[in-house]
JSON list of C-alpha atoms in Angstrom, two decimals:
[
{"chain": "A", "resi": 30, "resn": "UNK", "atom": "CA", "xyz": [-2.78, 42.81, -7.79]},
{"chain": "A", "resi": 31, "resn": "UNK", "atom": "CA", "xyz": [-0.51, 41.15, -10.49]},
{"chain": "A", "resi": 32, "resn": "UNK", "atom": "CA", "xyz": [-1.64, 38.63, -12.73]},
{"chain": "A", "resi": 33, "resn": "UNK", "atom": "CA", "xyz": [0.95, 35.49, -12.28]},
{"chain": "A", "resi": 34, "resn": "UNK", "atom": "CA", "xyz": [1.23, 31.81, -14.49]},
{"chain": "A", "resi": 35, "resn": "UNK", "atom": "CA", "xyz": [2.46, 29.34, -11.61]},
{"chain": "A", "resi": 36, "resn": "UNK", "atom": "CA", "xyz": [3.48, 26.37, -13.85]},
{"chain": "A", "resi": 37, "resn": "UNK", "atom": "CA", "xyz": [3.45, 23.40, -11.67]},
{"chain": "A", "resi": 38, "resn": "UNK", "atom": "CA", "xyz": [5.17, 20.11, -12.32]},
{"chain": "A", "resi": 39, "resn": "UNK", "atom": "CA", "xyz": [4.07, 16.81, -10.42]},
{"chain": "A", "resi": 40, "resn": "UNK", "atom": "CA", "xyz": [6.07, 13.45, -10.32]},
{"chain": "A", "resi": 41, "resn": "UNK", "atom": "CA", "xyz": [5.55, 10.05, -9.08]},
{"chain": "A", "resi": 42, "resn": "UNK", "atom": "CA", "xyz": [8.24, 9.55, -6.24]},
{"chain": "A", "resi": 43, "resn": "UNK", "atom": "CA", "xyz": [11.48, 7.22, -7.73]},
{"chain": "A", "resi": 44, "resn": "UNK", "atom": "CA", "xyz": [10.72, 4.87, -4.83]},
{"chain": "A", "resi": 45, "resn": "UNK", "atom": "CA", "xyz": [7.13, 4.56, -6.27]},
{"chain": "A", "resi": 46, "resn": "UNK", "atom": "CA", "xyz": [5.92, 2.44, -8.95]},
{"chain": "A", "resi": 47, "resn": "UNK", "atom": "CA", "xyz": [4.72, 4.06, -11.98]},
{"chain": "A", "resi": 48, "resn": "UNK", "atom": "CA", "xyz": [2.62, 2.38, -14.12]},
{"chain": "A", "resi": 49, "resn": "UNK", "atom": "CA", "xyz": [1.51, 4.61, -17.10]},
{"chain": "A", "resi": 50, "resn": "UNK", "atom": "CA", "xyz": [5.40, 5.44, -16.90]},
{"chain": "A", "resi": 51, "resn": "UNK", "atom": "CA", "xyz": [6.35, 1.49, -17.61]},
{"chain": "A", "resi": 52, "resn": "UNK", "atom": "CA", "xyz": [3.37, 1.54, -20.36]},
{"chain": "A", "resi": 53, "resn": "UNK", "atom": "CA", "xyz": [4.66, 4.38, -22.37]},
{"chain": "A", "resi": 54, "resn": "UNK", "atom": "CA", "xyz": [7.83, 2.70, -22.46]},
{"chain": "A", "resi": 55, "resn": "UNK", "atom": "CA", "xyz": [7.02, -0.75, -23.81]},
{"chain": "A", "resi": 56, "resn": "UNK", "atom": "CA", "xyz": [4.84, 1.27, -26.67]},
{"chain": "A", "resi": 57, "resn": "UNK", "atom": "CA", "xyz": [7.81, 3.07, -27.51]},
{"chain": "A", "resi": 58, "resn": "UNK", "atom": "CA", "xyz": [10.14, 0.03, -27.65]},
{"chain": "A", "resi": 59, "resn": "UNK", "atom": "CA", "xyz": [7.45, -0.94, -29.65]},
{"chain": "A", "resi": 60, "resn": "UNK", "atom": "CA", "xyz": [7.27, 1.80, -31.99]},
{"chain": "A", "resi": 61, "resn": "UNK", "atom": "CA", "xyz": [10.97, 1.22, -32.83]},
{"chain": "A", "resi": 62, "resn": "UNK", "atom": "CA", "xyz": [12.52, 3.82, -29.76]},
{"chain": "A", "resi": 63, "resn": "UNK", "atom": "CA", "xyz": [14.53, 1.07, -28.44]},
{"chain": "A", "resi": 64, "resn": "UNK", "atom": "CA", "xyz": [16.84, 3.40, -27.00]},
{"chain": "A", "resi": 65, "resn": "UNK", "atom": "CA", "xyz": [14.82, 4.37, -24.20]},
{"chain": "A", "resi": 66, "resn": "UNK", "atom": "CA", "xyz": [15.64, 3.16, -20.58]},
{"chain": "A", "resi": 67, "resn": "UNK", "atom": "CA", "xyz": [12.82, 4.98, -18.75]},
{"chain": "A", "resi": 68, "resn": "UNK", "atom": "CA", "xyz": [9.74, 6.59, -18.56]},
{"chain": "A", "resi": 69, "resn": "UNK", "atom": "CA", "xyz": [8.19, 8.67, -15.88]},
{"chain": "A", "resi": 70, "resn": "UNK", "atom": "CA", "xyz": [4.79, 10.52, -15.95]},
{"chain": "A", "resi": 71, "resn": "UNK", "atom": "CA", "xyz": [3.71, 13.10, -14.26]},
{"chain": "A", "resi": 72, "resn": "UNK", "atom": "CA", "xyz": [1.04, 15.82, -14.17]},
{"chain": "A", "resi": 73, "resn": "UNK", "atom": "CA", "xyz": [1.64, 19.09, -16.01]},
{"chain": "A", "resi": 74, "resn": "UNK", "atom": "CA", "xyz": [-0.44, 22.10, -14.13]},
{"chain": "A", "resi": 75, "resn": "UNK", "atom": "CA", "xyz": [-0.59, 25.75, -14.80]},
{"chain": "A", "resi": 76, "resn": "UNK", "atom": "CA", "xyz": [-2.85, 28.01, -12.79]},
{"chain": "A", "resi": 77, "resn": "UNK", "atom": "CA", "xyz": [-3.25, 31.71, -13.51]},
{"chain": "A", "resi": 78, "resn": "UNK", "atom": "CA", "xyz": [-3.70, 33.46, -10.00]},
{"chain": "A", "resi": 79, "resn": "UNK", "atom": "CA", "xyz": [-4.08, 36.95, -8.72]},
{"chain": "A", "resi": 80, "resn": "UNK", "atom": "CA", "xyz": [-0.73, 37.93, -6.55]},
{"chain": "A", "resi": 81, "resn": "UNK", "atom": "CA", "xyz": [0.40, 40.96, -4.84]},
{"chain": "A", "resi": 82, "resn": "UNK", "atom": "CA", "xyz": [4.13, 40.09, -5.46]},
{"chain": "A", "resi": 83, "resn": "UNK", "atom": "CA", "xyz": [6.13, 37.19, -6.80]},
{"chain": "A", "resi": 84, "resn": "UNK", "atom": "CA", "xyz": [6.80, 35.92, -2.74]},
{"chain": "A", "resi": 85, "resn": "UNK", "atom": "CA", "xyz": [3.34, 36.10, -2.01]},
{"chain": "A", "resi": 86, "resn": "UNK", "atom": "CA", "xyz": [1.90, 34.02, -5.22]},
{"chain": "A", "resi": 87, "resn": "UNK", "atom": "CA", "xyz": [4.80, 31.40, -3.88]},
{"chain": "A", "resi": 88, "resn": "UNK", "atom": "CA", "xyz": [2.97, 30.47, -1.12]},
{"chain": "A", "resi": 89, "resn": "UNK", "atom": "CA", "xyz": [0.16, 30.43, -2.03]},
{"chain": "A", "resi": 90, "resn": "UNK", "atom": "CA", "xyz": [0.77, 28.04, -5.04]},
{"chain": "A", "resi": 91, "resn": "UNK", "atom": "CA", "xyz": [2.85, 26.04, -2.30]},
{"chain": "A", "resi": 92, "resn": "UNK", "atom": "CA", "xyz": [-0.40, 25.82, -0.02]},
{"chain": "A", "resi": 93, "resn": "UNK", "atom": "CA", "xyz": [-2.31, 24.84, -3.76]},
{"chain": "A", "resi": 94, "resn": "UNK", "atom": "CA", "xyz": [0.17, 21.86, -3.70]},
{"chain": "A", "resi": 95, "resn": "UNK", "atom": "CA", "xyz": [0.46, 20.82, -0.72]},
{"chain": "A", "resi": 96, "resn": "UNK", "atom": "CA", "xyz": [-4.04, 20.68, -0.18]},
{"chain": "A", "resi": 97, "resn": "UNK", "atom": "CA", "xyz": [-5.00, 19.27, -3.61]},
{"chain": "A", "resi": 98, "resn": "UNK", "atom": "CA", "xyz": [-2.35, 19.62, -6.54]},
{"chain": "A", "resi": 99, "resn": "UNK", "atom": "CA", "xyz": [0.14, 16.44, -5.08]},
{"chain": "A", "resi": 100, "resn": "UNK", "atom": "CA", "xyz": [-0.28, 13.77, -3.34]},
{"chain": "A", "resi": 101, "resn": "UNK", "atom": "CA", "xyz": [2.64, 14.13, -0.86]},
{"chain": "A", "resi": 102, "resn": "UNK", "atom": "CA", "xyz": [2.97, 10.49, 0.09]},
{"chain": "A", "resi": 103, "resn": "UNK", "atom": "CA", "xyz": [3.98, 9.39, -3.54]},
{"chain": "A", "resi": 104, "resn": "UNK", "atom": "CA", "xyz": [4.18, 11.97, -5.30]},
{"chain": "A", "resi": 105, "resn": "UNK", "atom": "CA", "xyz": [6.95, 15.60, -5.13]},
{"chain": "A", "resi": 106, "resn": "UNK", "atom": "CA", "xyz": [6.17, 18.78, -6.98]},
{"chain": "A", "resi": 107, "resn": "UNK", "atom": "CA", "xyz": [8.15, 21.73, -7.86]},
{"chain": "A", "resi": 108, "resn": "UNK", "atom": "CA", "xyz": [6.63, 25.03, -9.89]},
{"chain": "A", "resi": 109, "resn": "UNK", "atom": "CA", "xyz": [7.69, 27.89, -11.08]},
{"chain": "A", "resi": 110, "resn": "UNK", "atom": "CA", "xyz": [6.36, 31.41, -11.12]},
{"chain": "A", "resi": 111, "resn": "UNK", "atom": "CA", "xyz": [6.14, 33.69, -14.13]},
{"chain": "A", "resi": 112, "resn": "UNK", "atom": "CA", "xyz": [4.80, 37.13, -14.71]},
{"chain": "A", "resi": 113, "resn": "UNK", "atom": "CA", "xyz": [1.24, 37.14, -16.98]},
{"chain": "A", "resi": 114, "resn": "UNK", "atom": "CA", "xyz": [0.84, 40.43, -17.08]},
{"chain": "A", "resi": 115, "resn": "UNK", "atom": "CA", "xyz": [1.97, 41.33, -21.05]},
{"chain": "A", "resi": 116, "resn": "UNK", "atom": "CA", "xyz": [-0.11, 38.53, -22.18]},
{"chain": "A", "resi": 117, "resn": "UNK", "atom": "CA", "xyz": [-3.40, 39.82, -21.20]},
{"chain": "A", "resi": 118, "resn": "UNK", "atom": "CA", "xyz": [-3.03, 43.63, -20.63]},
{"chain": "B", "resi": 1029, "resn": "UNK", "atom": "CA", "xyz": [26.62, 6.94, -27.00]},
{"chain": "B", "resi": 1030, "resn": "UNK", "atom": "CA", "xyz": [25.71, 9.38, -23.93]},
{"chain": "B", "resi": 1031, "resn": "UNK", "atom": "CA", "xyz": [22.39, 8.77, -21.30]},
{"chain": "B", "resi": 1032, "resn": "UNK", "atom": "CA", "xyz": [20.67, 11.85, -21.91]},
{"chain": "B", "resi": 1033, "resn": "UNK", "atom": "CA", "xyz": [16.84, 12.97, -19.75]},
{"chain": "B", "resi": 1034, "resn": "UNK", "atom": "CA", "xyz": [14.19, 14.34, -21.94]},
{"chain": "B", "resi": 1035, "resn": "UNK", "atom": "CA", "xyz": [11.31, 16.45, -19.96]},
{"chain": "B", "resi": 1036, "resn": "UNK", "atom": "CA", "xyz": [8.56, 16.59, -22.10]},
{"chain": "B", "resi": 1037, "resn": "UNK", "atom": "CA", "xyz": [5.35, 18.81, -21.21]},
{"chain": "B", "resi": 1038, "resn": "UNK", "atom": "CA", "xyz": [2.17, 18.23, -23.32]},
{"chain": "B", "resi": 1039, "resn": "UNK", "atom": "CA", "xyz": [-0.76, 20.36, -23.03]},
{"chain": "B", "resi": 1040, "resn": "UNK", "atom": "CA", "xyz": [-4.39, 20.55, -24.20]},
{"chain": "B", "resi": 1041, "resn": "UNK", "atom": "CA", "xyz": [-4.50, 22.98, -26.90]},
{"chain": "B", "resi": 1042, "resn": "UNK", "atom": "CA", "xyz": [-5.65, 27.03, -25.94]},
{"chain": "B", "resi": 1043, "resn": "UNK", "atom": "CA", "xyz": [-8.89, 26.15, -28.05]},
{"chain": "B", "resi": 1044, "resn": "UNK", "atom": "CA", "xyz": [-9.72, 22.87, -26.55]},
{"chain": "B", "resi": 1045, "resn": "UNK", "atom": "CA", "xyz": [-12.10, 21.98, -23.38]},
{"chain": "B", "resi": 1046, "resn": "UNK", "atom": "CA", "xyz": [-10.01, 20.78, -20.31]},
{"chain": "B", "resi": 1047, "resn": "UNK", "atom": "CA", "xyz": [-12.41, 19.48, -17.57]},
{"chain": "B", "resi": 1048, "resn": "UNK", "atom": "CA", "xyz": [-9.76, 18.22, -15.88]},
{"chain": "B", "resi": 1049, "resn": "UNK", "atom": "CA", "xyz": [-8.57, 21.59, -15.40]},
{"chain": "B", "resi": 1050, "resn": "UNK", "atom": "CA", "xyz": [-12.16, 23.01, -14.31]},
{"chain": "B", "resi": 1051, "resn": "UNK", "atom": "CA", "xyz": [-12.70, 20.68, -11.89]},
{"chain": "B", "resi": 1052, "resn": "UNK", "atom": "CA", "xyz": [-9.15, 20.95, -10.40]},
{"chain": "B", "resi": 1053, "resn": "UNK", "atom": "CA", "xyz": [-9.99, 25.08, -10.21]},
{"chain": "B", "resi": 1054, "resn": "UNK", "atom": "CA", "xyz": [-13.71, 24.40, -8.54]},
{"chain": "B", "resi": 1055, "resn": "UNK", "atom": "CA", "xyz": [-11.68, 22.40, -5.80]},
{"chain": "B", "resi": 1056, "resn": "UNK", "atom": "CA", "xyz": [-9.09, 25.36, -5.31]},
{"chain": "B", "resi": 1057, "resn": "UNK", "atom": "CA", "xyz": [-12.05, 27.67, -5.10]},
{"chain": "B", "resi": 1058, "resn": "UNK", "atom": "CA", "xyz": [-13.62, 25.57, -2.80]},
{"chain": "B", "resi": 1059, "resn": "UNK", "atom": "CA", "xyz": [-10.60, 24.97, -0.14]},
{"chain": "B", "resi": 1060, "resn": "UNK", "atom": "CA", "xyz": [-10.57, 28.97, -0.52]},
{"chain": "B", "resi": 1061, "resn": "UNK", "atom": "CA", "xyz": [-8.06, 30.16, -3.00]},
{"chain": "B", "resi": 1062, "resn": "UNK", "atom": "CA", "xyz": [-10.27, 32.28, -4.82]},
{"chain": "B", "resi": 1063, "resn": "UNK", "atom": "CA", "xyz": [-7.94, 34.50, -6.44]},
{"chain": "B", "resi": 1064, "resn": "UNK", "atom": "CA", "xyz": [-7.70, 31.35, -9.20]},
{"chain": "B", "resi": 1065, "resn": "UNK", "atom": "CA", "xyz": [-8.35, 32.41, -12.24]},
{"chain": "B", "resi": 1066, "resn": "UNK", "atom": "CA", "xyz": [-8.06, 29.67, -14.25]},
{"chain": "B", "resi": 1067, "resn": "UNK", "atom": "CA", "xyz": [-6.60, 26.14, -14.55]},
{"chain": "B", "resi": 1068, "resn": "UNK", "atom": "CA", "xyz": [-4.82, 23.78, -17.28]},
{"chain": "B", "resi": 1069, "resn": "UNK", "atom": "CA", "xyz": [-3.96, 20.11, -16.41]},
{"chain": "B", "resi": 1070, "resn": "UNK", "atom": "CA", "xyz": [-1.07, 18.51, -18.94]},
{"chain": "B", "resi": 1071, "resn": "UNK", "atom": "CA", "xyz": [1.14, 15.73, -18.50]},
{"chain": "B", "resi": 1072, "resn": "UNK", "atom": "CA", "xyz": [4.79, 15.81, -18.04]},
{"chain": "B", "resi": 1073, "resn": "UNK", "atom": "CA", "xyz": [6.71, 12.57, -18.87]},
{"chain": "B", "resi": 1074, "resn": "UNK", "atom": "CA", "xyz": [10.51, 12.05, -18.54]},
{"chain": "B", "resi": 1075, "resn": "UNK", "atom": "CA", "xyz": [12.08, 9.88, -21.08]},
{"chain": "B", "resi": 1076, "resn": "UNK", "atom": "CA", "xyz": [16.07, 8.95, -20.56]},
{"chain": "B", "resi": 1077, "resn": "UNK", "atom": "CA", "xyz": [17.40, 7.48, -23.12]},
{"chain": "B", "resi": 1078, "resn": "UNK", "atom": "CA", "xyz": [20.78, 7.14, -24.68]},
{"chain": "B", "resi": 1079, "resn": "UNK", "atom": "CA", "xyz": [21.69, 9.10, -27.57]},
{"chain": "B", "resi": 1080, "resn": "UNK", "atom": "CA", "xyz": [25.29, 9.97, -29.94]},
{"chain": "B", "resi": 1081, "resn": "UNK", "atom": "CA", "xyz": [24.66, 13.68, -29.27]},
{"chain": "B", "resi": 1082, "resn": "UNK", "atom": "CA", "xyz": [21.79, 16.14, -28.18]},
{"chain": "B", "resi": 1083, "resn": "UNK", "atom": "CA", "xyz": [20.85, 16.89, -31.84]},
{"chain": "B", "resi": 1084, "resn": "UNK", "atom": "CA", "xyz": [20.06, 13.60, -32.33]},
{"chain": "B", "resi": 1085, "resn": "UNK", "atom": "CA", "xyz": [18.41, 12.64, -29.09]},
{"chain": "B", "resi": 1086, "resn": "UNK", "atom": "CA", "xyz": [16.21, 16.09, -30.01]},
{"chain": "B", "resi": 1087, "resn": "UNK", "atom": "CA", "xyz": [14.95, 14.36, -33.07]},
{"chain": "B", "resi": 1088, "resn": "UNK", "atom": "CA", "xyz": [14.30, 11.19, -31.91]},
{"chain": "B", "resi": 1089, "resn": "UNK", "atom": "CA", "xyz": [12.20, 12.57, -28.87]},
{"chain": "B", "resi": 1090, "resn": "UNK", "atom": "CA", "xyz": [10.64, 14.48, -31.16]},
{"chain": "B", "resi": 1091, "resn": "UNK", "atom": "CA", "xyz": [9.59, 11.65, -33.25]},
{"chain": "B", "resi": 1092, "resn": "UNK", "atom": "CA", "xyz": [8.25, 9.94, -29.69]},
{"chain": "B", "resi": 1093, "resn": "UNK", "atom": "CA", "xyz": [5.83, 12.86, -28.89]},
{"chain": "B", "resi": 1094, "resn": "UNK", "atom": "CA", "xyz": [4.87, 13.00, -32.80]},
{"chain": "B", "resi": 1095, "resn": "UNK", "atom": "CA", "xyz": [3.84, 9.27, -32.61]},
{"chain": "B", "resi": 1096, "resn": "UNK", "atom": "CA", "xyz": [2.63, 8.68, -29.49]},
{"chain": "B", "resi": 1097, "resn": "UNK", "atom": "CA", "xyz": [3.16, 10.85, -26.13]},
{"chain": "B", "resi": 1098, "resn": "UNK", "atom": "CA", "xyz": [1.13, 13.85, -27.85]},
{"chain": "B", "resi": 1099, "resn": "UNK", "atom": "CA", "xyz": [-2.33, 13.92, -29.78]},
{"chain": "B", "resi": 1100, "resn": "UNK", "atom": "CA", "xyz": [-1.80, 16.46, -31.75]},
{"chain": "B", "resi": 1101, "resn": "UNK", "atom": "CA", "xyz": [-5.01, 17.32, -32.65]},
{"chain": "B", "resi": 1102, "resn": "UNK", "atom": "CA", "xyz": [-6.04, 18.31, -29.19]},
{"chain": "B", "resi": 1103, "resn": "UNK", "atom": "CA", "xyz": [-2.51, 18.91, -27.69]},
{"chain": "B", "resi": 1104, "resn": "UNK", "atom": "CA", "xyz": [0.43, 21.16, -28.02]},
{"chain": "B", "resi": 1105, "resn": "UNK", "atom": "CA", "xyz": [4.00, 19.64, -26.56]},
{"chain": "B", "resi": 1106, "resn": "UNK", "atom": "CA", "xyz": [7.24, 20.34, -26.27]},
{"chain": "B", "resi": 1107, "resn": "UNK", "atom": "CA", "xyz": [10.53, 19.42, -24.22]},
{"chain": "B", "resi": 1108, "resn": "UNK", "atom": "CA", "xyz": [13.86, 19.98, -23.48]},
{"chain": "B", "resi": 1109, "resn": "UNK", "atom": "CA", "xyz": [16.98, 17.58, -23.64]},
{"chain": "B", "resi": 1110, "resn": "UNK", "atom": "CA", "xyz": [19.12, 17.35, -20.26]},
{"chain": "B", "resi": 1111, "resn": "UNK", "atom": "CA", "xyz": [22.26, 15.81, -19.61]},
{"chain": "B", "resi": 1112, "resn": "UNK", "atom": "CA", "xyz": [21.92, 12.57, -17.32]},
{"chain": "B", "resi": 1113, "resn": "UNK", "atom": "CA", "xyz": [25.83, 11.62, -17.08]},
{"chain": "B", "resi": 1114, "resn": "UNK", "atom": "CA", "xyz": [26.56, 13.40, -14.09]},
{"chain": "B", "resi": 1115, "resn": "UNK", "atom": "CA", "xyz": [23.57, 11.67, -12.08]},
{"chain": "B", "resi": 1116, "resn": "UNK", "atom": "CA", "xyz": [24.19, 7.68, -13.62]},
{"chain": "B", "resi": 1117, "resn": "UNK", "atom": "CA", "xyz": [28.21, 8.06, -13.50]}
]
């Protein structure tokens, strides 16, 4: 067993409405950034799992995602896999 | 002036408590994905925003996370600067 970082990025669908997104961008227009068109926010997860191979962790983070991470009516996800192992050993 | 897409990912700090992240790992253990180890919750935000060139947009995104998408007492961030043309043309 390998030691993997699945870094996991959820965003609000661009059909959905996003809130927090619209309230970040008045406070920056505010702050003087009144360059900025949009703002989205999303969730930022990483999750430090125990994999037998790269193909293997996949899945399983895909199965993470799909049960709790995301909310797949208004919300898509994409993640990416990296090795842990010279971190911790 | 070009439209330009900045993702920006900020963290909690290695040091700091994230019970977000705890209780997002209890609820993977739970559905049965015990081979989680451990669990960090962020935000991601995506700013686009228009910008003479990518140095500049860098600094000015900079400045936004500085003043007010990161606490930077209790959070690490940082982003990258992509280029939107392609998609708004």
């Amino acid at each position: 067993m390998k030691k993997v970082l699945a870094k996991v990025i959820v965003t609000p669908k661009p059909v959905v409405n996003d809130p927090q997104g619209l309230t970040v961008k008045q406070g920056l227009i505010t702050l003087g950034f009144r360059e900025v068109e949009d703002v989205r926010v999303g969730k930022y997860i990483e999750v430090s799992l125990e994999a037998e191979n790269v193909p293997e962790a996949r899945e399983r983070v895909e199965a993470m995602c799909r049960q709790l991470l995301a909310n797949h009516v208004i919300e898509d996800f994409h993640f990416e896999i990296d090795h842990e192992d010279r971190q911790r050993r």
